[in-house]
CSV table of C-alpha atoms and ligand atoms in Angstrom, one decimal:
chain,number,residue,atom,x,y,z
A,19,UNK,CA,15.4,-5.8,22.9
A,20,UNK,CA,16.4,-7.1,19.5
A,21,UNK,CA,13.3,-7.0,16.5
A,22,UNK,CA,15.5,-7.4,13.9
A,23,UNK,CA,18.0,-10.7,14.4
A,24,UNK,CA,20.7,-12.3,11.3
A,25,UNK,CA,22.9,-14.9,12.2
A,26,UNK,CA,25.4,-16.0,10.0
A,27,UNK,CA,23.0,-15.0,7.2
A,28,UNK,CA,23.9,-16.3,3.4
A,29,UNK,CA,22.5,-15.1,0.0
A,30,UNK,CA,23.7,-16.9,-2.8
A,31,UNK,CA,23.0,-15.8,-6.5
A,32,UNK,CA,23.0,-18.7,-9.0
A,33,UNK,CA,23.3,-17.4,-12.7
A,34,UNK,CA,23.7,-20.5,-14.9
A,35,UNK,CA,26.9,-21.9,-13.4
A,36,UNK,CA,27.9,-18.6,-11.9
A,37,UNK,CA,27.5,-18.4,-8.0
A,38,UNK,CA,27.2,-14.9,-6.0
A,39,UNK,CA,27.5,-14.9,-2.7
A,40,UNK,CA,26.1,-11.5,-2.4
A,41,UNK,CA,25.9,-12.0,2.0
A,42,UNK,CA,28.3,-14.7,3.3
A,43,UNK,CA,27.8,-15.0,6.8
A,44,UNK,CA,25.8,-11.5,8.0
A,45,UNK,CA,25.3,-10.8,11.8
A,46,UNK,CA,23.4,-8.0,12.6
A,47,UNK,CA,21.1,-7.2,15.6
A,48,UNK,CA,18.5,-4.1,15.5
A,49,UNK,CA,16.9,-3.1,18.5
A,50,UNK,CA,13.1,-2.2,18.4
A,51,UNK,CA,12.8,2.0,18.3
A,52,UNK,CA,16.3,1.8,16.9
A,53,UNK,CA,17.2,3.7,13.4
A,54,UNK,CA,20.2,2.8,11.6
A,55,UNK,CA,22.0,3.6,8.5
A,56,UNK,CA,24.0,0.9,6.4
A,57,UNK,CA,27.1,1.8,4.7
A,58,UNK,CA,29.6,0.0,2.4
A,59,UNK,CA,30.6,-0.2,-1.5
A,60,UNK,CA,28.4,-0.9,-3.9
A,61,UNK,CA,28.2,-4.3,-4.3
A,62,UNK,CA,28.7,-5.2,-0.6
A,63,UNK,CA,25.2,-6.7,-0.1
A,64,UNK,CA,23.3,-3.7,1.4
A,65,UNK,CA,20.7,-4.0,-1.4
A,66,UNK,CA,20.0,-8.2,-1.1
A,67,UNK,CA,20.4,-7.6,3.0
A,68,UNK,CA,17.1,-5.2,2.9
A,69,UNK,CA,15.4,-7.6,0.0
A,70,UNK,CA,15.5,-10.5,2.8
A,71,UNK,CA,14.7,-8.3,5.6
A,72,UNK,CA,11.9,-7.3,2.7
A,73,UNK,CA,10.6,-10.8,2.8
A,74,UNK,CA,11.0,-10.1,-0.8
A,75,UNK,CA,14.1,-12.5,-1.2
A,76,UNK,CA,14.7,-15.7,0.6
A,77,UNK,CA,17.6,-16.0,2.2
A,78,UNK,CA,20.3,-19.2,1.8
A,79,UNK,CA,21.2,-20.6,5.2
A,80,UNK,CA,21.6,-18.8,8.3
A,81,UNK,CA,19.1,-17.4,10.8
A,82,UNK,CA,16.6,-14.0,9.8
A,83,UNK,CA,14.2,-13.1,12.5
A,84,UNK,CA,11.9,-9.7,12.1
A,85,UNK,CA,9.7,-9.5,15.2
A,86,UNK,CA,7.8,-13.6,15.7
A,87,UNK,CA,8.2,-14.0,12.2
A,88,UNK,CA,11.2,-16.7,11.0
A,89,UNK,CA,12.2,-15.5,7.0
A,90,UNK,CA,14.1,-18.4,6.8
A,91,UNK,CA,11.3,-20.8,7.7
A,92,UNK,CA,8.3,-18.9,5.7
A,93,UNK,CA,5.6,-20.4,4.0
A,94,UNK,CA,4.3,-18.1,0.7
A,95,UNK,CA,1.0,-17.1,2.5
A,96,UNK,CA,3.0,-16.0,5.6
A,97,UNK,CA,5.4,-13.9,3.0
A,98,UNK,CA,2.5,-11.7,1.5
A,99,UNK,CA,0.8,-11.3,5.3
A,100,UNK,CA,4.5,-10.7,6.5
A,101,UNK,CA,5.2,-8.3,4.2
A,102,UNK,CA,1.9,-6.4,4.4
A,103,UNK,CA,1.8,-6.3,8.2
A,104,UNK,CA,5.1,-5.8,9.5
A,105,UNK,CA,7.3,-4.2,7.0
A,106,UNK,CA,7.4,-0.6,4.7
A,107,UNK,CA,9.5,0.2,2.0
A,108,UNK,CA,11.1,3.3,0.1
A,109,UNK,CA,13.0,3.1,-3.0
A,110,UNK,CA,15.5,5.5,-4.1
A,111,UNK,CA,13.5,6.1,-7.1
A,112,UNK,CA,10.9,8.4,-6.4
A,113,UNK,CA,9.1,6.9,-9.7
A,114,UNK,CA,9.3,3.4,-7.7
A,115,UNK,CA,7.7,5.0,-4.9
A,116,UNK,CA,4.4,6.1,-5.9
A,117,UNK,CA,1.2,5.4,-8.4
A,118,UNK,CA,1.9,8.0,-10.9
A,119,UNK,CA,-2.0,8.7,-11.9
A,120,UNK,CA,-3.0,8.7,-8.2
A,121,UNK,CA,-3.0,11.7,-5.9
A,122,UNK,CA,-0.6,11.4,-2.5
A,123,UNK,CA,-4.0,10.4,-0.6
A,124,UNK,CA,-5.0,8.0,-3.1
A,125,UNK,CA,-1.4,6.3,-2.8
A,126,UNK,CA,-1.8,6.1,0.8
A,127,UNK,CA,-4.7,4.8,0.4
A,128,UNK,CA,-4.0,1.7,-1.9
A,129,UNK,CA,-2.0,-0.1,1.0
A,130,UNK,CA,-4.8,0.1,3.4
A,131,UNK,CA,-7.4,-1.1,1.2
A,132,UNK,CA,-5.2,-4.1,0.2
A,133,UNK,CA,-4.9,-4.5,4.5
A,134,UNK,CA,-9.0,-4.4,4.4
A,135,UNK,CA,-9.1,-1.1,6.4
A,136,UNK,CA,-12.8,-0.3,6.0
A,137,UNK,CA,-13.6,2.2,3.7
A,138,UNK,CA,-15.0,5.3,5.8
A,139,UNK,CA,-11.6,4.6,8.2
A,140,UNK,CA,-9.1,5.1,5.3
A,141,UNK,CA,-9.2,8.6,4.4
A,142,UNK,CA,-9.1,9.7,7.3
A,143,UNK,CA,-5.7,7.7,8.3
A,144,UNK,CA,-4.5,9.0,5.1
A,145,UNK,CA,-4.5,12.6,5.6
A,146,UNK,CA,-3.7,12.3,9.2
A,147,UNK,CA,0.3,10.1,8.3
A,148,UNK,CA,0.3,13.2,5.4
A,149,UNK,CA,-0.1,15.9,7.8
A,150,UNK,CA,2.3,13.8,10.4
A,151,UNK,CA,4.9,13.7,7.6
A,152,UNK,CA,4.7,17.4,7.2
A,153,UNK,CA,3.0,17.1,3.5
A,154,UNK,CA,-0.7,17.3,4.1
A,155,UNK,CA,-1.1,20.0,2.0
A,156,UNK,CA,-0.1,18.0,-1.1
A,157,UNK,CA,-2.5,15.4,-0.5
A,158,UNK,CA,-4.5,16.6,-3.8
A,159,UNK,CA,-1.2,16.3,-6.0
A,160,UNK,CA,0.0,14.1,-8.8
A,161,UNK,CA,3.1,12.8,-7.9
A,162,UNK,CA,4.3,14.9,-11.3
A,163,UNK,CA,3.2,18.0,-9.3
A,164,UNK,CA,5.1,17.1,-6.4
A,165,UNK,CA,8.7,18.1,-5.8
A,166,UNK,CA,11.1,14.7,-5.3
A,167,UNK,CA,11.5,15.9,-1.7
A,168,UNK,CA,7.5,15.9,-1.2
A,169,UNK,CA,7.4,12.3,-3.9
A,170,UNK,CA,9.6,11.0,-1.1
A,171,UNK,CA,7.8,12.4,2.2
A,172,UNK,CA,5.0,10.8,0.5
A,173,UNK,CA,6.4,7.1,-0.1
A,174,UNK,CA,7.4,7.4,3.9
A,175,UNK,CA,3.3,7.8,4.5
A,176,UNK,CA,2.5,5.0,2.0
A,177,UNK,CA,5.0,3.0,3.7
A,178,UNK,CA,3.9,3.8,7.3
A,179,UNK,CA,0.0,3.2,6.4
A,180,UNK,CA,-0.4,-0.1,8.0
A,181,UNK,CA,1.2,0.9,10.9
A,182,UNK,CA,4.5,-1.7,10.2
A,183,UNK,CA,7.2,-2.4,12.9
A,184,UNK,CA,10.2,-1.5,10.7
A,185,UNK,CA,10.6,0.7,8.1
A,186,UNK,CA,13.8,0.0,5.4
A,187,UNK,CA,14.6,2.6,2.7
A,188,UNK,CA,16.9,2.3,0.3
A,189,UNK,CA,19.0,5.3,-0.9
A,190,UNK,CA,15.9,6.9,-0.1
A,191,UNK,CA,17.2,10.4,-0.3
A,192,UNK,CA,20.2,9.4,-3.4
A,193,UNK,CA,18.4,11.7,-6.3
A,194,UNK,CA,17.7,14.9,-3.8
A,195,UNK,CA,19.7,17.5,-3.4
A,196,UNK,CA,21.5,18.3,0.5
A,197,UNK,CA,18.0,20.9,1.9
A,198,UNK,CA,16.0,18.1,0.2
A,199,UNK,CA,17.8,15.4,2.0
A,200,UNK,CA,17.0,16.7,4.8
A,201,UNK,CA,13.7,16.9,4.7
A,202,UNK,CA,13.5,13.4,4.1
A,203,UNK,CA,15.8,12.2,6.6
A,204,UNK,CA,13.8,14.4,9.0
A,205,UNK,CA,10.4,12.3,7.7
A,206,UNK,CA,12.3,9.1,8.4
A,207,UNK,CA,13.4,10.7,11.8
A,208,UNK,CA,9.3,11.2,12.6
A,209,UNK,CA,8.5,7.6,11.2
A,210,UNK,CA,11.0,6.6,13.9
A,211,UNK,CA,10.6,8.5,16.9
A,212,UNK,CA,6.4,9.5,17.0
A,213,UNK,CA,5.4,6.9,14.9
A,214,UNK,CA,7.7,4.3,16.5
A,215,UNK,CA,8.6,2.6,13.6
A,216,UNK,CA,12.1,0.9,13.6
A,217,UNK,CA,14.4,2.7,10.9
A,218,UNK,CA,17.0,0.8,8.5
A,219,UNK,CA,18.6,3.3,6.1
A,220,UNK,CA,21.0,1.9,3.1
A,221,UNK,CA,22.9,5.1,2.1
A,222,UNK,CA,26.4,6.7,0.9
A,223,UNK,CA,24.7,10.1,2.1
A,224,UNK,CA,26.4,12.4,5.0
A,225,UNK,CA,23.2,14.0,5.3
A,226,UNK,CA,22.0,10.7,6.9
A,227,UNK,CA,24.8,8.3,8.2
A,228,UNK,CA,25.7,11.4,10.4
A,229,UNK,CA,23.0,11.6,12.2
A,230,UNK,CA,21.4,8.3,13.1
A,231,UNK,CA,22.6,6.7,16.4
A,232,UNK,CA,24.3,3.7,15.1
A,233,UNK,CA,26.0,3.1,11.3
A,234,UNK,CA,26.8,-0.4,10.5
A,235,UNK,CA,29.5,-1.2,7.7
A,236,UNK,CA,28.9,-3.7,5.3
A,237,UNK,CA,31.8,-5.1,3.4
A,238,UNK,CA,31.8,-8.7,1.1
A,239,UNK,CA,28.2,-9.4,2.8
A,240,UNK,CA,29.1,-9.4,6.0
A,241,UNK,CA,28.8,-6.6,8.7
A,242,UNK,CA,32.5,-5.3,9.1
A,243,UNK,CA,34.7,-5.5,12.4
A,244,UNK,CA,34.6,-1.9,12.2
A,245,UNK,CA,31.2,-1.1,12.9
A,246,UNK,CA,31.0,2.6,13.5
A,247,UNK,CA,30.6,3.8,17.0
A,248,UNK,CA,27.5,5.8,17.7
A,249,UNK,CA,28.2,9.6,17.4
A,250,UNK,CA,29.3,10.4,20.7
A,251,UNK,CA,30.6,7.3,22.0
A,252,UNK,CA,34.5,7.1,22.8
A,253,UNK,CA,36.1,3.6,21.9
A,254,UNK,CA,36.8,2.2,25.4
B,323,ADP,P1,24.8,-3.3,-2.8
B,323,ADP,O1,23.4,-3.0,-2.6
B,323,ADP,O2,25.7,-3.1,-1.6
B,323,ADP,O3,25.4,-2.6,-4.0
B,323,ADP,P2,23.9,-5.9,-3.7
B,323,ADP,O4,23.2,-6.5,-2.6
B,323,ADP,O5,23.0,-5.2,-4.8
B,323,ADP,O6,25.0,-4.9,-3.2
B,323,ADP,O7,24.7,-7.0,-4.5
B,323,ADP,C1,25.7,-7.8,-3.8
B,323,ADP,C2,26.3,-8.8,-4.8
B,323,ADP,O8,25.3,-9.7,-5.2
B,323,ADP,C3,26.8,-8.1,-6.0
B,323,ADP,O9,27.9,-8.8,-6.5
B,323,ADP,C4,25.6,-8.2,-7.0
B,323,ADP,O10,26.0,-8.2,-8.3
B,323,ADP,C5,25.0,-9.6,-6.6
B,323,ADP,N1,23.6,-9.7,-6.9
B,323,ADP,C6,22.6,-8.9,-6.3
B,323,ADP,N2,21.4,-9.3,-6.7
B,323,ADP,C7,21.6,-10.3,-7.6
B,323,ADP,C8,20.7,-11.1,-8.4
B,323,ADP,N3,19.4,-10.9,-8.4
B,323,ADP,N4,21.3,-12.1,-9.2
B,323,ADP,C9,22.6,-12.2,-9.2
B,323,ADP,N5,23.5,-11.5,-8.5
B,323,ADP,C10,23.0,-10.6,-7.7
B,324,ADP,P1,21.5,-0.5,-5.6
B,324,ADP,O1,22.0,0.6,-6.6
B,324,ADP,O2,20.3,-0.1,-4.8
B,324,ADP,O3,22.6,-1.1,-4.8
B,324,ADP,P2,21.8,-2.5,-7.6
B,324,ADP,O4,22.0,-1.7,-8.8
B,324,ADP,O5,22.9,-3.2,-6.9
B,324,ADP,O6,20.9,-1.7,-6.6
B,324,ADP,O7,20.7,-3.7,-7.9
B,324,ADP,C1,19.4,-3.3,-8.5
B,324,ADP,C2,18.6,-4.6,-8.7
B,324,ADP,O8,19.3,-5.5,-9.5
B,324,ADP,C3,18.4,-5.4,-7.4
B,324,ADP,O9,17.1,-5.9,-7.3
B,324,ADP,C4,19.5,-6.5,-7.4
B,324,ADP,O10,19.0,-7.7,-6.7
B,324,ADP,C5,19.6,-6.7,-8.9
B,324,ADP,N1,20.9,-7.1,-9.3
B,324,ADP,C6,22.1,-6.6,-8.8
B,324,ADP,N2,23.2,-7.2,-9.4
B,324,ADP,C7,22.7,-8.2,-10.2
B,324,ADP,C8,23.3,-9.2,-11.0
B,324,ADP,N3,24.6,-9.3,-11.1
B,324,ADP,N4,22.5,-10.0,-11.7
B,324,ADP,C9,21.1,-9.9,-11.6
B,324,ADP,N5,20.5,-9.0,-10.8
B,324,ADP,C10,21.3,-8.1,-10.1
């Protein structure tokens, strides 16, 4: 059944007199195990749709529901515990991603000691969601001495520490090259089917869009007519 629910969702950006409205009505229902990629021109709203599902950006009017928790009817406390207990995030920029004077275990780390894992539990859960990810053997490194498709197998494992519900990644493979990519979207691929997370993928990559189950089209912040059939599927 549904975790992720938007009904009618609106965003509005107010700059002085100048009004946005960067999602104008978004439906959108994700299914819990489900991993999806969104597509549509820049500028269509995929960035401020993952910023609300983020808990990072309130949303106008309209319904948001991730899991029990209403984003449209938060209060600031139940942001920060929201956002630390239910949701990860990965940036397109691997720089975004990751502590640059802290080794891939020490980023890992950082999330659960914010959560209050005790300390003699945390290392071990950090090597074991590196090794998971397929980069245990960089959990020594600098980011610096990381390659970006490593940098961005390691932001999947900072994001997954605290064991969230939903993962949502933002162009998270847009600076690799096409091998690299798929490394990455292979990491999401584990976050989503042994981890269990559920998967939301903003992207203009092939590499990705074509092989998820279900693509969803943005277009002027709202999900298009056309949403694109799962791979497979005939239109009847
Ligand atoms: P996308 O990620 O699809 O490129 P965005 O969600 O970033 O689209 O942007 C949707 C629209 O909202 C764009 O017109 C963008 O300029 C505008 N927008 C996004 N964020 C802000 C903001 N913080 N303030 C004002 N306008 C914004
Ligand atoms: P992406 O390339 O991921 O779509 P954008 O370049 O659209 O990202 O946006 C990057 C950041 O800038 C986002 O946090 C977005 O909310 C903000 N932003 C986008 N457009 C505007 C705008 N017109 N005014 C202010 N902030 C904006």
């Amino acid at each position: 059944d549904a975790l992720i629910v938007c009904d009618n969702l609106v965003r509005i950006y107010q700059t002085g007199t100048i009004e946005v409205q960067a999602l104008q009505g978004l439906d959108l229902l994700v299914d819990a195990g489900e991993m999806i990629a969104v597509v549509g021109a820049s500028g269509s709203g995929k960035s401020t749709l993952l910023a609300v599902l983020s808990g990072i950006d309130a949303p106008t009017a309209g319904r948001v529901r991730v899991g029990r928790w209403d984003l449209m009817a938060m209060s600031a406390a139940d942001r920060v515990r929201y956002r630390r207990s239910m949701v990860g995030f990965v940036w397109q920029q691997t720089s975004r991603n990751l502590v640059p004077y802290l080794t891939a275990e020490q980023n890992v780390i950082l999330p659960l000691t914010f959560a209050g894992v005790p300390r003699r539990h945390r290392r071990r859960r950090a090597v074991e969601i590196l090794d998971v990810l397929g980069v245990g053997r960089c959990a020594g490194h600098l980011p610096r001495e990381m390659s970006g498709g490593e940098q961005q197998r390691v932001a999947i494992a900072v994001a997954l520490a605290n064991s969230p519900r939903v993962i949502l990644a933002d162009e998270p493979t847009g600076e690799l090259d096409v091998s690299t990519s798929q490394e990455v979207f292979d990491a999401l691929r584990t976050a989503n089917r042994d981890v269990g997370a559920t998967v939301v993928i903003v992207t203009h990559d092939p590499t990705v869009s074509g092989q998820v189950e279900r693509t969803v089209a943005i277009r002027d912040g709202r999900t298009s007519s056309e949403v694109l059939r799962a791979r497979g599927e005939d239109d009847g």
